[in-house]
Amino acid sequence: QVQLVDSGGGLVQAGGSLRLSCAASGRTSSAYAMGWFRQAPGKEREFVAAIGWGGSAFYADSVKGRFTISRDNVKNTVYLQMNSLKPEDTAVYVCAATGGLVGGSPHEYDYWGQGTQVTVSS
């Protein structure tokens, strides 16, 4: 079992930045691929970014060039640096882990954090 704890959300003005963290505990391993998803009210869960165990990163088109995912395998933590935030980025952000290959579908992930709210004001 792997436990994930998300943190770092908050209220920020458009154009601002936030850094989300996802700390893993339990049966942790650098072999896990990690992802960030988000869900806005009334919308389905949406892929944001993912990073493989080797560090290869993938992004949704909507965040490419603005968000950066990274991982620290010593600290068992994944980060999501979010720059140039827009009101449409407002959502609950949730990190996830999978023992499989990195992917963009929620169904590919086995473990989930509790989520952290990000609100971007215009």
PDB file of C-alpha atoms in Angstrom:
ATOM      1  CA  GLN A   1       0.000   0.000   0.000  1.00  0.00           C
ATOM      2  CA  VAL A   2       1.058   3.539  -0.730  1.00  0.00           C
ATOM      3  CA  GLN A   3      -0.319   6.608   1.012  1.00  0.00           C
ATOM      4  CA  LEU A   4      -0.222   9.961  -0.764  1.00  0.00           C
ATOM      5  CA  VAL A   5      -0.626  13.351   0.896  1.00  0.00           C
ATOM      6  CA  ASP A   6      -1.182  16.397  -1.324  1.00  0.00           C
ATOM      7  CA  SER A   7      -0.410  19.916  -0.191  1.00  0.00           C
ATOM      8  CA  GLY A   8       0.387  23.395  -1.452  1.00  0.00           C
ATOM      9  CA  GLY A   9      -2.931  24.555  -2.816  1.00  0.00           C
ATOM     10  CA  GLY A  10      -4.388  27.982  -2.124  1.00  0.00           C
ATOM     11  CA  LEU A  11      -5.829  31.173  -3.538  1.00  0.00           C
ATOM     12  CA  VAL A  12      -3.755  33.072  -6.079  1.00  0.00           C
ATOM     13  CA  GLN A  13      -4.379  35.834  -8.590  1.00  0.00           C
ATOM     14  CA  ALA A  14      -4.248  35.162 -12.301  1.00  0.00           C
ATOM     15  CA  GLY A  15      -0.660  35.163 -13.492  1.00  0.00           C
ATOM     16  CA  GLY A  16       0.615  33.942 -10.157  1.00  0.00           C
ATOM     17  CA  SER A  17       2.337  30.713  -9.168  1.00  0.00           C
ATOM     18  CA  LEU A  18       1.844  27.820  -6.801  1.00  0.00           C
ATOM     19  CA  ARG A  19       3.854  24.700  -6.039  1.00  0.00           C
ATOM     20  CA  LEU A  20       2.011  21.545  -5.132  1.00  0.00           C
ATOM     21  CA  SER A  21       3.645  18.666  -3.303  1.00  0.00           C
ATOM     22  CA  CYS A  22       2.691  15.010  -3.030  1.00  0.00           C
ATOM     23  CA  ALA A  23       4.441  13.036  -0.310  1.00  0.00           C
ATOM     24  CA  ALA A  24       4.354   9.255  -0.551  1.00  0.00           C
ATOM     25  CA  SER A  25       4.671   6.873   2.356  1.00  0.00           C
ATOM     26  CA  GLY A  26       4.163   3.186   2.976  1.00  0.00           C
ATOM     27  CA  ARG A  27       5.394   0.814   0.354  1.00  0.00           C
ATOM     28  CA  THR A  28       7.180   3.565  -1.527  1.00  0.00           C
ATOM     29  CA  SER A  29       9.430   2.973  -4.455  1.00  0.00           C
ATOM     30  CA  SER A  30      11.007   5.157  -7.070  1.00  0.00           C
ATOM     31  CA  ALA A  31       9.594   2.667  -9.575  1.00  0.00           C
ATOM     32  CA  TYR A  32       6.144   4.223  -9.259  1.00  0.00           C
ATOM     33  CA  ALA A  33       4.987   6.529 -12.014  1.00  0.00           C
ATOM     34  CA  MET A  34       3.237   9.581 -10.589  1.00  0.00           C
ATOM     35  CA  GLY A  35       0.565  11.818 -11.994  1.00  0.00           C
ATOM     36  CA  TRP A  36      -1.428  14.927 -11.201  1.00  0.00           C
ATOM     37  CA  PHE A  37      -5.083  15.225 -12.085  1.00  0.00           C
ATOM     38  CA  ARG A  38      -7.600  17.962 -11.419  1.00  0.00           C
ATOM     39  CA  GLN A  39     -11.338  18.194 -11.100  1.00  0.00           C
ATOM     40  CA  ALA A  40     -13.385  21.341 -11.309  1.00  0.00           C
ATOM     41  CA  PRO A  41     -16.994  21.514 -10.048  1.00  0.00           C
ATOM     42  CA  GLY A  42     -19.342  19.787 -12.476  1.00  0.00           C
ATOM     43  CA  LYS A  43     -16.513  18.455 -14.618  1.00  0.00           C
ATOM     44  CA  GLU A  44     -14.789  15.121 -14.968  1.00  0.00           C
ATOM     45  CA  ARG A  45     -11.363  14.408 -13.573  1.00  0.00           C
ATOM     46  CA  GLU A  46      -8.763  15.717 -16.011  1.00  0.00           C
ATOM     47  CA  PHE A  47      -5.157  14.706 -16.596  1.00  0.00           C
ATOM     48  CA  VAL A  48      -2.619  17.447 -15.875  1.00  0.00           C
ATOM     49  CA  ALA A  49       0.866  15.935 -15.857  1.00  0.00           C
ATOM     50  CA  ALA A  50       2.718  12.712 -15.184  1.00  0.00           C
ATOM     51  CA  ILE A  51       6.279  11.633 -14.586  1.00  0.00           C
ATOM     52  CA  GLY A  52       7.824   8.230 -15.020  1.00  0.00           C
ATOM     53  CA  TRP A  53      10.169   6.578 -12.584  1.00  0.00           C
ATOM     54  CA  GLY A  54      13.086   7.632 -14.795  1.00  0.00           C
ATOM     55  CA  GLY A  55      11.990  11.258 -14.861  1.00  0.00           C
ATOM     56  CA  SER A  56      10.296  11.451 -18.250  1.00  0.00           C
ATOM     57  CA  ALA A  57       7.449  13.963 -18.053  1.00  0.00           C
ATOM     58  CA  PHE A  58       4.186  14.377 -19.943  1.00  0.00           C
ATOM     59  CA  TYR A  59       1.695  17.230 -19.884  1.00  0.00           C
ATOM     60  CA  ALA A  60      -1.810  18.057 -20.951  1.00  0.00           C
ATOM     61  CA  ASP A  61      -1.836  20.583 -23.773  1.00  0.00           C
ATOM     62  CA  SER A  62      -3.686  23.052 -21.564  1.00  0.00           C
ATOM     63  CA  VAL A  63      -0.774  23.317 -19.111  1.00  0.00           C
ATOM     64  CA  LYS A  64       2.211  22.701 -21.352  1.00  0.00           C
ATOM     65  CA  GLY A  65       4.765  25.475 -20.976  1.00  0.00           C
ATOM     66  CA  ARG A  66       3.228  26.702 -17.716  1.00  0.00           C
ATOM     67  CA  PHE A  67       3.388  23.698 -15.380  1.00  0.00           C
ATOM     68  CA  THR A  68       6.403  21.554 -14.518  1.00  0.00           C
ATOM     69  CA  ILE A  69       6.267  18.172 -12.805  1.00  0.00           C
ATOM     70  CA  SER A  70       9.304  16.847 -10.977  1.00  0.00           C
ATOM     71  CA  ARG A  71      10.155  14.202  -8.424  1.00  0.00           C
ATOM     72  CA  ASP A  72      12.606  13.654  -5.606  1.00  0.00           C
ATOM     73  CA  ASN A  73      12.990   9.903  -5.171  1.00  0.00           C
ATOM     74  CA  VAL A  74      15.006  10.318  -1.955  1.00  0.00           C
ATOM     75  CA  LYS A  75      12.190  12.277  -0.330  1.00  0.00           C
ATOM     76  CA  ASN A  76       9.477  10.204  -2.065  1.00  0.00           C
ATOM     77  CA  THR A  77       7.856  13.443  -3.151  1.00  0.00           C
ATOM     78  CA  VAL A  78       6.456  14.698  -6.424  1.00  0.00           C
ATOM     79  CA  TYR A  79       6.021  18.374  -7.179  1.00  0.00           C
ATOM     80  CA  LEU A  80       3.888  20.360  -9.577  1.00  0.00           C
ATOM     81  CA  GLN A  81       5.175  23.874 -10.201  1.00  0.00           C
ATOM     82  CA  MET A  82       2.361  25.945 -11.657  1.00  0.00           C
ATOM     83  CA  ASN A  83       3.189  29.285 -13.255  1.00  0.00           C
ATOM     84  CA  SER A  84       1.102  31.806 -15.187  1.00  0.00           C
ATOM     85  CA  LEU A  85      -2.026  30.478 -13.543  1.00  0.00           C
ATOM     86  CA  LYS A  86      -5.373  31.180 -15.153  1.00  0.00           C
ATOM     87  CA  PRO A  87      -8.894  31.198 -13.662  1.00  0.00           C
ATOM     88  CA  GLU A  88      -9.647  28.053 -15.672  1.00  0.00           C
ATOM     89  CA  ASP A  89      -6.939  26.248 -13.684  1.00  0.00           C
ATOM     90  CA  THR A  90      -9.210  26.435 -10.633  1.00  0.00           C
ATOM     91  CA  ALA A  91      -9.879  22.888  -9.418  1.00  0.00           C
ATOM     92  CA  VAL A  92      -9.064  20.301  -6.800  1.00  0.00           C
ATOM     93  CA  TYR A  93      -5.675  18.872  -7.710  1.00  0.00           C
ATOM     94  CA  VAL A  94      -4.987  15.258  -6.807  1.00  0.00           C
ATOM     95  CA  CYS A  95      -1.817  13.241  -7.151  1.00  0.00           C
ATOM     96  CA  ALA A  96      -1.786   9.585  -8.033  1.00  0.00           C
ATOM     97  CA  ALA A  97       0.663   6.698  -8.252  1.00  0.00           C
ATOM     98  CA  THR A  98       0.865   3.594 -10.375  1.00  0.00           C
ATOM     99  CA  GLY A  99       3.183   0.620 -10.464  1.00  0.00           C
ATOM    100  CA  GLY A 100       2.628   0.468 -14.197  1.00  0.00           C
ATOM    101  CA  LEU A 101       3.777   2.685 -16.995  1.00  0.00           C
ATOM    102  CA  VAL A 102       3.116   6.409 -16.824  1.00  0.00           C
ATOM    103  CA  GLY A 103      -0.161   7.345 -18.442  1.00  0.00           C
ATOM    104  CA  GLY A 104      -2.854   9.969 -18.738  1.00  0.00           C
ATOM    105  CA  SER A 105      -5.949   8.015 -17.726  1.00  0.00           C
ATOM    106  CA  PRO A 106      -7.179   7.932 -14.123  1.00  0.00           C
ATOM    107  CA  HIS A 107      -7.923   4.229 -14.586  1.00  0.00           C
ATOM    108  CA  GLU A 108      -4.193   3.513 -14.884  1.00  0.00           C
ATOM    109  CA  TYR A 109      -3.474   4.714 -11.344  1.00  0.00           C
ATOM    110  CA  ASP A 110      -3.729   2.616  -8.198  1.00  0.00           C
ATOM    111  CA  TYR A 111      -3.275   5.105  -5.365  1.00  0.00           C
ATOM    112  CA  TRP A 112      -4.692   8.584  -4.843  1.00  0.00           C
ATOM    113  CA  GLY A 113      -4.100  11.519  -2.550  1.00  0.00           C
ATOM    114  CA  GLN A 114      -6.877  13.438  -0.850  1.00  0.00           C
ATOM    115  CA  GLY A 115      -6.585  16.485  -3.102  1.00  0.00           C
ATOM    116  CA  THR A 116      -5.698  20.126  -2.583  1.00  0.00           C
ATOM    117  CA  GLN A 117      -7.792  23.087  -3.710  1.00  0.00           C
ATOM    118  CA  VAL A 118      -6.330  25.587  -6.145  1.00  0.00           C
ATOM    119  CA  THR A 119      -8.331  28.752  -6.768  1.00  0.00           C
ATOM    120  CA  VAL A 120      -7.204  31.348  -9.294  1.00  0.00           C
ATOM    121  CA  SER A 121      -8.959  34.686  -9.175  1.00  0.00           C
ATOM    122  CA  SER A 122      -9.263  36.959 -12.189  1.00  0.00           C
TER     123      SER A 122
END
